[in-house]
Structures are given as structure tokens and as C-alpha cells.
Amino acid sequence: DGGITQSPKYLFRKEGQNVTLSCEQNLNHDAMYWYRQDPGQGLRLIYYSQIVNDFQKGDIAEGYSVSREKKESFPLTVTSAQKNPTAFYLCASSDTQRMETQYFGPGTRLLVL
Amino acid sequence: EDKVVQSPLSLVVHEGDTVTLNCSYEVTNFRSLLWYKQEKKAPTFLFMLTSSGIEKKSGRLSSILDKKELFSILNITATQTGDSAIYLCAVEPGAYNTDKLIFGTGTRLQVFP
């Protein structure tokens, strides 16, 4: 089945630790995105990538890093510089050539111990 | 600054009621407006609206866009408990080389039997 997968479902981070959230898609979409969701804030864009080996900062990129070495993969690292990482993280992808809407993965909930 | 504002923030109704959710926006170079339903995890796509005055319908849900007044509404008739969710509105600016979505904070709908 085609779709977007995120792992893990839940992730616990200790103070000062970097953690990486996985996002994989087999939809052959060229663009991928990472959003963060906090209560009362809607979804906010962290990073996005429209082609392999290229990505741009979104609205709240500080404390995060990404890579796009393969078309189907767009991992997000939450670094120790992110002081308030507890949130629900959603990955999305889209086919920009066909101008389709974004499709979302199931999400990863990150909690700080 | 581009922004999307949804109202009300929260809505509580009884089964069978009809609800109207509002989304207003201010963006440069508007391309499309999208509605998503978010239950426990990832948002699921409902509608994409690009033209004013054309109603999109799916079962008990319908939506329409007014590009002159810069808003959209999402109507749900004969609500059911399964309609309980957060409804997100997002706008896609049409600026070159970006497919970012700008999300509103969402409307939390609770439908009681």
C-alpha cells in the first residue's frame, strides 16, 4: 500500500539528548514537510524539502535539523538546543508536479523525561 | 504576515444539529484553501477549494470559498458523534517555489448523543 509512515509512535527524550524521528513515503512524492502541533497553536512548519539534497527552514526551525538524502526519506532530528520539544510531530508529502494536496503520516509524539 | 484564523475555537453540539465552521485568511498570492479533519492522529483531507462560490460536497459535509471576502465555511449537517474532531483550515500561498501550508488553530467539535 502506498502511504507515509512515521516512527516511532512515541519517543522519550532525556535532557540534552538528540533524537531522530523517521518519515518514509512510497508515494513517489517530490516534496516532504515536517510540522509540529501544540495545543491551541495549529500546525507549524519546521522544515520542508522540495527535491533531494535540498531543504528549507520553515517558521520554527531553531533546534531542529533535517536531511534529504533519498526521495522517500526525510528524517527530523530534535537537537538539545530545542528547549521545548514536547509536541506531536507530523510529516507530510506532496506531488508538486501534479499540485496535489499534502498527505500526512500518523505522527510521532515526543515527550521529555 | 500571512495568517489563517478559524472560529469558533471550540463547539459543543448534540447529534442531529447542523454546524458551521469558519475560516478567514490573509495571504499573498492565494492558490487554494484546504479543510482537514483531525481525530486522534494525522489530519485527513476533506476538501480543496480554489474557486469562489462553488460548493464542494461530500455526504453531510460541504464547503464553499469566498475569495472576495477571504473566507471559507465548512458545514456539517445532521451531526453524529463520529464527527467529533478538530477541523483544520489551511491556505496554500501561490508564491513561486513554495508549497507550504499555513494552518489555522483549528476548531474543536464535540458532538454528544
Short mmCIF file of C-alpha atoms in Angstrom, two decimals:
data_model
loop_
_atom_site.label_atom_id
_atom_site.label_comp_id
_atom_site.label_asym_id
_atom_site.label_seq_id
_atom_site.Cartn_x
_atom_site.Cartn_y
_atom_site.Cartn_z
CA ASP A 1 0.00 0.00 0.00
CA GLY A 2 1.19 3.49 -0.79
CA GLY A 3 1.49 5.86 2.11
CA ILE A 4 3.57 7.73 4.64
CA THR A 5 4.98 6.06 7.71
CA GLN A 6 6.44 7.66 10.78
CA SER A 7 8.33 6.01 13.57
CA PRO A 8 8.37 5.67 16.42
CA LYS A 9 4.81 6.32 17.52
CA TYR A 10 6.04 7.59 20.90
CA LEU A 11 9.51 8.87 21.72
CA PHE A 12 11.01 9.86 25.02
CA ARG A 13 13.91 12.25 25.20
CA LYS A 14 16.22 12.94 28.09
CA GLU A 15 17.59 16.37 28.75
CA GLY A 16 20.50 17.21 26.45
CA GLN A 17 19.81 14.32 24.11
CA ASN A 18 19.35 14.47 20.36
CA VAL A 19 16.60 12.27 18.94
CA THR A 20 15.65 11.47 15.36
CA LEU A 21 12.13 10.99 14.04
CA SER A 22 11.72 8.89 10.93
CA CYS A 23 9.46 9.69 7.98
CA GLU A 24 9.24 7.48 4.91
CA GLN A 25 6.92 7.67 1.92
CA ASN A 26 6.45 5.36 -1.05
CA LEU A 27 4.15 7.68 -2.97
CA ASN A 28 6.98 8.95 -5.17
CA HIS A 29 6.25 12.47 -3.92
CA ASP A 30 8.96 15.03 -4.52
CA ALA A 31 8.14 17.31 -1.59
CA MET A 32 8.18 16.45 2.10
CA TYR A 33 7.40 18.50 5.20
CA TRP A 34 7.68 18.42 8.98
CA TYR A 35 5.11 20.09 11.19
CA ARG A 36 4.82 20.47 14.91
CA GLN A 37 1.47 20.57 16.68
CA ASP A 38 0.93 22.13 20.08
CA PRO A 39 -2.45 22.68 21.74
CA GLY A 40 -4.06 25.90 20.60
CA GLN A 41 -1.38 26.55 18.00
CA GLY A 42 -2.45 24.56 14.99
CA LEU A 43 0.27 23.08 12.86
CA ARG A 44 3.53 24.96 12.43
CA LEU A 45 6.08 24.23 9.71
CA ILE A 46 9.54 23.21 10.87
CA TYR A 47 11.34 22.28 7.64
CA TYR A 48 10.40 21.33 4.13
CA SER A 49 12.14 19.83 1.14
CA GLN A 50 11.06 20.01 -2.47
CA ILE A 51 13.84 17.93 -4.01
CA VAL A 52 16.51 15.51 -2.85
CA ASN A 53 19.55 17.07 -1.20
CA ASP A 54 17.76 20.37 -0.69
CA PHE A 55 15.61 21.70 2.15
CA GLN A 56 14.44 25.00 3.58
CA LYS A 57 13.63 26.26 7.04
CA GLY A 58 10.03 26.74 7.98
CA ASP A 59 8.63 29.02 10.65
CA ILE A 60 10.13 27.28 13.69
CA ALA A 61 13.34 25.59 12.52
CA GLU A 62 15.51 26.54 15.51
CA GLY A 63 16.60 23.47 17.46
CA TYR A 64 15.82 21.08 14.61
CA SER A 65 17.77 19.63 11.70
CA VAL A 66 16.81 17.52 8.69
CA SER A 67 18.37 15.68 5.79
CA ARG A 68 17.01 14.57 2.43
CA GLU A 69 19.47 12.07 1.02
CA LYS A 70 16.75 9.95 -0.57
CA LYS A 71 13.48 10.94 -2.18
CA GLU A 72 11.45 8.67 0.07
CA SER A 73 13.02 9.66 3.39
CA PHE A 74 13.04 12.91 5.38
CA PRO A 75 14.25 12.33 8.97
CA LEU A 76 13.93 15.08 11.57
CA THR A 77 16.43 15.44 14.39
CA VAL A 78 15.32 17.26 17.51
CA THR A 79 18.52 18.60 19.00
CA SER A 80 19.32 19.51 22.58
CA ALA A 81 19.03 23.15 21.50
CA GLN A 82 15.26 22.72 21.23
CA LYS A 83 14.20 23.74 24.72
CA ASN A 84 10.56 22.77 24.47
CA PRO A 85 10.41 19.65 22.31
CA THR A 86 7.31 18.05 23.81
CA ALA A 87 4.78 18.03 20.97
CA PHE A 88 3.12 15.97 18.30
CA TYR A 89 5.19 15.85 15.10
CA LEU A 90 3.59 15.29 11.73
CA CYS A 91 5.34 14.50 8.48
CA ALA A 92 3.65 15.16 5.16
CA SER A 93 4.42 14.75 1.48
CA SER A 94 3.01 16.04 -1.77
CA ASP A 95 3.40 15.75 -5.51
CA THR A 96 4.16 19.31 -6.51
CA GLN A 97 4.14 18.49 -10.22
CA ARG A 98 0.51 17.43 -10.03
CA MET A 99 -0.25 20.18 -7.48
CA GLU A 100 -1.91 17.74 -5.13
CA THR A 101 -2.62 18.39 -1.50
CA GLN A 102 -0.32 17.23 1.24
CA TYR A 103 -0.81 13.79 2.73
CA PHE A 104 0.11 13.23 6.34
CA GLY A 105 1.77 10.41 8.24
CA PRO A 106 0.34 9.10 11.53
CA GLY A 107 2.60 11.30 13.66
CA THR A 108 5.13 10.85 16.46
CA ARG A 109 4.52 12.11 19.98
CA LEU A 110 7.72 13.28 21.63
CA LEU A 111 7.89 13.55 25.39
CA VAL A 112 10.72 14.87 27.53
CA LEU A 113 11.69 12.87 30.61
CA GLU B 1 2.28 38.39 7.56
CA ASP B 2 0.23 35.53 6.16
CA LYS B 3 -2.33 34.16 8.60
CA VAL B 4 -5.35 31.90 8.85
CA VAL B 5 -7.95 32.40 11.58
CA GLN B 6 -10.58 29.84 12.48
CA SER B 7 -13.69 30.30 14.58
CA PRO B 8 -15.08 29.22 16.86
CA LEU B 9 -12.18 27.62 18.69
CA SER B 10 -14.50 25.09 20.25
CA LEU B 11 -18.03 23.91 19.62
CA VAL B 12 -20.25 21.51 21.53
CA VAL B 13 -23.47 20.26 19.92
CA HIS B 14 -25.94 17.39 20.10
CA GLU B 15 -26.36 14.74 17.47
CA GLY B 16 -28.55 15.94 14.64
CA ASP B 17 -27.52 19.58 14.92
CA THR B 18 -26.05 21.46 11.98
CA VAL B 19 -22.75 23.28 12.49
CA THR B 20 -20.87 25.90 10.52
CA LEU B 21 -17.14 26.32 10.95
CA ASN B 22 -15.43 29.47 9.75
CA CYS B 23 -12.01 30.14 8.27
CA SER B 24 -10.72 33.57 7.26
CA TYR B 25 -7.33 34.26 5.77
CA GLU B 26 -4.86 36.91 4.74
CA VAL B 27 -2.20 35.65 2.37
CA THR B 28 -0.34 36.92 -0.64
CA ASN B 29 -0.94 35.18 -3.95
CA PHE B 30 -3.64 32.76 -2.78
CA ARG B 31 -3.65 29.39 -4.51
CA SER B 32 -6.03 27.14 -2.58
CA LEU B 33 -7.76 26.58 0.75
CA LEU B 34 -7.96 23.16 2.32
CA TRP B 35 -10.02 21.61 5.08
CA TYR B 36 -8.75 18.69 7.15
CA LYS B 37 -10.36 16.56 9.86
CA GLN B 38 -8.07 15.50 12.66
CA GLU B 39 -9.22 12.86 15.09
CA LYS B 40 -6.55 11.18 17.12
CA LYS B 41 -3.57 11.43 14.85
CA ALA B 42 -2.85 12.76 11.40
CA PRO B 43 -5.22 15.11 9.66
CA THR B 44 -7.25 13.58 6.85
CA PHE B 45 -8.06 15.61 3.80
CA LEU B 46 -11.64 16.80 3.31
CA PHE B 47 -11.78 19.50 0.61
CA MET B 48 -9.62 21.67 -1.57
CA LEU B 49 -11.18 24.93 -2.72
CA THR B 50 -9.73 27.14 -5.39
CA SER B 51 -12.69 28.99 -6.92
CA SER B 52 -15.21 31.29 -5.29
CA GLY B 53 -18.84 30.30 -4.98
CA ILE B 54 -18.50 26.66 -5.98
CA GLU B 55 -19.72 24.38 -3.23
CA LYS B 56 -17.89 21.14 -2.64
CA LYS B 57 -19.91 18.37 -1.06
CA SER B 58 -19.16 15.02 0.48
CA GLY B 59 -22.04 13.35 2.24
CA ARG B 60 -23.12 15.55 5.13
CA LEU B 61 -20.13 17.85 4.75
CA SER B 62 -19.96 20.80 2.40
CA SER B 63 -17.68 23.76 1.97
CA ILE B 64 -17.55 26.96 -0.01
CA LEU B 65 -14.98 29.67 -0.60
CA ASP B 66 -15.40 33.44 -0.93
CA LYS B 67 -12.21 34.88 -2.40
CA LYS B 68 -13.54 38.42 -2.31
CA GLU B 69 -14.23 38.38 1.42
CA LEU B 70 -11.32 35.99 2.08
CA PHE B 71 -13.12 33.28 3.97
CA SER B 72 -14.46 29.77 3.75
CA ILE B 73 -17.08 27.85 5.69
CA LEU B 74 -17.40 24.16 6.42
CA ASN B 75 -20.91 22.93 7.07
CA ILE B 76 -21.80 19.65 8.71
CA THR B 77 -25.47 18.70 8.72
CA ALA B 78 -27.15 16.08 10.92
CA THR B 79 -24.02 15.76 13.04
CA GLN B 80 -23.02 12.41 14.50
CA THR B 81 -20.71 11.52 17.38
CA GLY B 82 -18.18 10.36 14.78
CA ASP B 83 -17.89 13.94 13.58
CA SER B 84 -16.17 14.85 16.84
CA ALA B 85 -12.71 16.03 15.85
CA ILE B 86 -10.53 19.05 15.28
CA TYR B 87 -11.22 20.64 11.93
CA LEU B 88 -8.22 22.39 10.44
CA CYS B 89 -8.25 25.01 7.73
CA ALA B 90 -5.08 25.63 5.73
CA VAL B 91 -4.20 28.00 2.93
CA GLU B 92 -1.62 27.42 0.25
CA PRO B 93 0.00 30.64 -0.91
CA GLY B 94 0.82 30.74 -4.57
CA ALA B 95 4.26 32.30 -4.19
CA TYR B 96 6.81 30.80 -6.53
CA ASN B 97 8.77 27.80 -5.34
CA THR B 98 6.86 27.19 -2.17
CA ASP B 99 4.13 24.73 -1.35
CA LYS B 100 3.94 25.47 2.32
CA LEU B 101 0.57 25.36 4.00
CA ILE B 102 -0.45 27.94 6.56
CA PHE B 103 -2.73 26.40 9.15
CA GLY B 104 -5.31 27.91 11.43
CA THR B 105 -5.51 26.84 15.06
CA GLY B 106 -8.42 24.55 14.31
CA THR B 107 -11.98 24.24 15.63
CA ARG B 108 -12.60 21.51 18.15
CA LEU B 109 -16.04 19.99 17.56
CA GLN B 110 -17.64 17.74 20.14
CA VAL B 111 -20.89 16.00 19.26
CA PHE B 112 -22.82 14.42 22.13
CA PRO B 113 -25.56 11.81 21.75
#
